[in-house]
Structures are given as C-alpha cells and as structure tokens.
Amino acid sequence: MSSVLVINCGSSSLKFVLLDPETGEVALKGLAERLGQPGAHVLFKGDESYEFDLQQGAHSEAMQAVLAELEKRDLMTKVRAVGHRVVHGGEHFQGSIIIDDEVLTAIEACSALAPLHNPANLIGIHAARQHLPHLLHVAVFDTAFHQTMPSHAYLYAVPMFLYKEHGVRRYGFHGTSHRYVCQRTAQWLRKPTDEICMISAHLGNGSSACAIVNGKSVDTTMGLTPLEGLVMGTRSGDIDPGILPFLCEVLKTDVQGVNELLNRKSGLLGLSELSNDCRELLEAEAQGHQGAHLALEVFVHRLAKAIAGLMTNLPRIDALVFTGGIGENAPSLRARTLQRLGLFGYRVDTQANALCVGGKEGQITAAGSPLALALGTDEERTIARDTLALC
Ligand code: ADP
C-alpha cells in the first residue's frame, strides 16, 4: 500500500511509473506518445511490454488507459498517492507541495516562465485528479532545489525592473536530480547531506551542473530557461546574446525562428551535423568523423570550464559527481573533462573509470586526486519519496 504513481506530462507525451519509494521497485511503467496528434498510442514496459492505439489521443484518454491497466494488473489498490513533475515553480515554490486549487493557480501563474512545459504539466495534473479524486496529488518542481541560490548567483546584470516586474532571473532546472545526487553522495561519503560541498554534473539530452554547499544549491548553469549553460543534445547553451539580433537580420527570421534554432537545431546536433545522441557521436568519432569530434570537444571544453567556474562557490569540494545518461555511461567524456581540470589536481583512474557504466557506480579518480564519482540519478524515485513524505 505504499507505492506512488509518478506522472511526467509533456505537451504530447505522458510518462508514468508506479514505484515503491522505499525499495525503488517498479510495478509498472510506460509512456503515451503523440498525444493530440494522429498515431497517439500508449506503451507499457515491463515483463510483458505492449503498445496500443488511443482513439482520441487526449491526455485524459491516456490517463484512463494507464488506470485501466493498473486495474487489470490488480495494482490499483497499491497506489497511495500521485506525484507530478512540474518544471517551473518560479519563486513561489521552495519545495514539493500537496496540490490544491491555490497551488494550481500558482503553477498557472508560473506558465509565463515556461510556456512549453507548465501548461502540459497542468493538463496531466487535471487528468489525474479527474480520474483519481480520492488520492493525494503532490507537485515536485525542477526549480525548487535552486531557490536557495543567493541573489549574486541568480541575478542577471540587466535593469532591476526586469527582475522586479517580470521575474527575469536565473531559476535553474534538474533540481530533483541534483538533490538526489547530493543525497547519494552523502550516503557514499557516510556524511550528513547538510555537510556536503560538491559539484553535480547532470549530463543527458539536457545538461546542467550545480554547485552545492552544505546540501543546498548555491549556483547552477541553467537560467531563466533550460537553454542557458552547457552544450546539450540540441540546445546551444551559453551564447553571446548579440547573436540574436544578428541572426534575425542575416537569416531574415524573427525571435521565434532563432529560438527554434537555438533549442532544437544547435548543441551536439548542430555542431556535428550528424546527431544529438552522444553514443552515436562517440562511435562516429572513433571512426574518424570530424564533426562528431568537434562537437564532443566543444562539449567537454565547455563542461570543464563551467565546473571550474562553479568551484568558485565552494569552500571545499567533497566530490565532483557525473550523472545522467552521458555522465553515467560515457567514461571517455568523463576522463576528457577531468583532464581539463588537471590544475585542480584531478587524476583519472582509467580502469575504475571504465568500469563505471550501465548502472555501476563508483570512484573514477586515482588515489591522491580530489574525489570524482559516477553515480546514477533517479528523479522518479525522488518525486515518489517527496510525495509519500507529504502523505
Ligand atoms: P534525458 O535528458 O532525456 O533524460 P538521458 O539522461 O537518458 O536523457 O541521456 C541521454 C544521453 O545519454 C544521450 O545522448 C545518449 O546517447 C547518452 N548515452 C546513453 N548511453 C550511453 C553510452 N553507453 N555511451 C555514451 N552515451 C550514452
């Protein structure tokens, strides 16, 4: 009776997992895709994976299909509460919270800051509350962990009225992952979480790094939107803002066009002219593909530079942790990053580093070097834990 249904709802997708936050055991997981478009379907993953088409393709129908499957597998009685991933909590939410009408209004108010994400998250919340009105629903925000950043880290050097009147500041994202990784690091070091000083580098399709002092986020690479910071699969990360008007002029496009270019056609994909997928790029690089090599070199250069910058926030560093699909599975990129941080004393243990792939965690630096670890992240379990804690 202590499982939590975790919902991550996007504009055309709905990911779900039913798991026990104590043990991490997953009873059912899957995703619905192409919602609101032709070809909408839902996929259940597990011992018996299967897919079926949705007639109308609405989020509500997808939710109904998930619940019917839970009923069919006799899992409905296990669902204690529902945890919802919400991307943007603005300055309103410093932690996870039980959803009521007031909370919904506040999440709606944050939609201006995340027009692609928050409205989709809200659709998921409404659909789940409609079908499961008797259960507690909890919102867990990507931004909440970073609300402890001091003003010198979250303010942009732009006129103050932009912050005061329009909320223009750095918010940061991936907070649920950075928080989980900090807790795992504390376990690893056998220290209380609130004594941990570290850098967490979450490297996936989206990537961000975070400086953590005494268990609290004090700086991070993402900003007002998840476009700022590191080089990502299809996102540029940091660029000269002067590029925006320049591109509007030379490409004869508008801000929307440039936004699309920077979010969907840049990053590893744009540089390599091959793929946004890191694994594919590593394979291509090994076969001499110049574009793949260039993209990965820019990726590690910018990552090392960002980590070095984030270190200025720390009184000491207990661990530098790599996580996310790339951070957990690409030893060569971890090594290339650490080599660039040699000035700080980092030395890779090549053998240990090579072993940390596919879920195997551990130390990747040699004796005498500052500590670097490869650790798995688990945002869904963190959402489930937060949810159960509020029950
Ligand atoms: P998301 O941000 O969508 O959650 P993930 O954390 O799953 O993304 O990370 C996806 C990235 O991880 C992709 O670029 C993928 O190529 C990369 N990745 C996964 N496995 C490997 C691997 N064995 N070697 C290199 N990169 C990998």
XYZ file of C-alpha atoms and ligand atoms in Angstrom, residues 15 174 202-206 268 276-280 282 324-326 329-331 379, ligand 1:
48
model
C 5.338 9.224 -18.856
C 17.164 19.462 -12.973
C 23.781 16.028 -14.819
C 24.587 15.183 -18.444
C 21.736 13.859 -20.589
C 19.821 15.216 -23.562
C 19.510 18.301 -21.400
C 25.805 18.436 -30.343
C 22.259 14.788 -30.877
C 22.928 11.338 -29.438
C 26.184 11.127 -27.547
C 26.644 7.396 -28.022
C 26.294 7.763 -31.785
C 31.374 8.636 -29.786
C 22.586 11.373 -16.336
C 22.720 9.187 -19.474
C 26.100 10.608 -20.542
C 27.734 5.815 -19.308
C 30.493 7.687 -21.124
C 33.841 7.109 -19.309
C 14.280 11.668 -10.445
P 17.242 12.754 -20.815
O 17.840 14.107 -20.577
O 16.312 12.700 -21.974
O 16.719 12.075 -19.549
P 19.341 10.737 -20.633
O 19.764 11.099 -19.246
O 18.662 9.432 -20.843
O 18.483 11.882 -21.309
O 20.647 10.799 -21.538
C 20.600 10.608 -22.905
C 22.021 10.726 -23.437
O 22.852 9.733 -22.835
C 22.095 10.519 -24.965
O 22.955 11.489 -25.533
C 22.732 9.142 -25.038
O 23.468 8.962 -26.224
C 23.643 9.151 -23.840
N 24.059 7.783 -23.523
C 23.303 6.757 -23.096
N 24.058 5.628 -23.012
C 25.299 5.959 -23.420
C 26.536 5.249 -23.587
N 26.633 3.950 -23.294
N 27.614 5.931 -24.021
C 27.523 7.234 -24.320
N 26.406 7.966 -24.186
C 25.310 7.333 -23.748
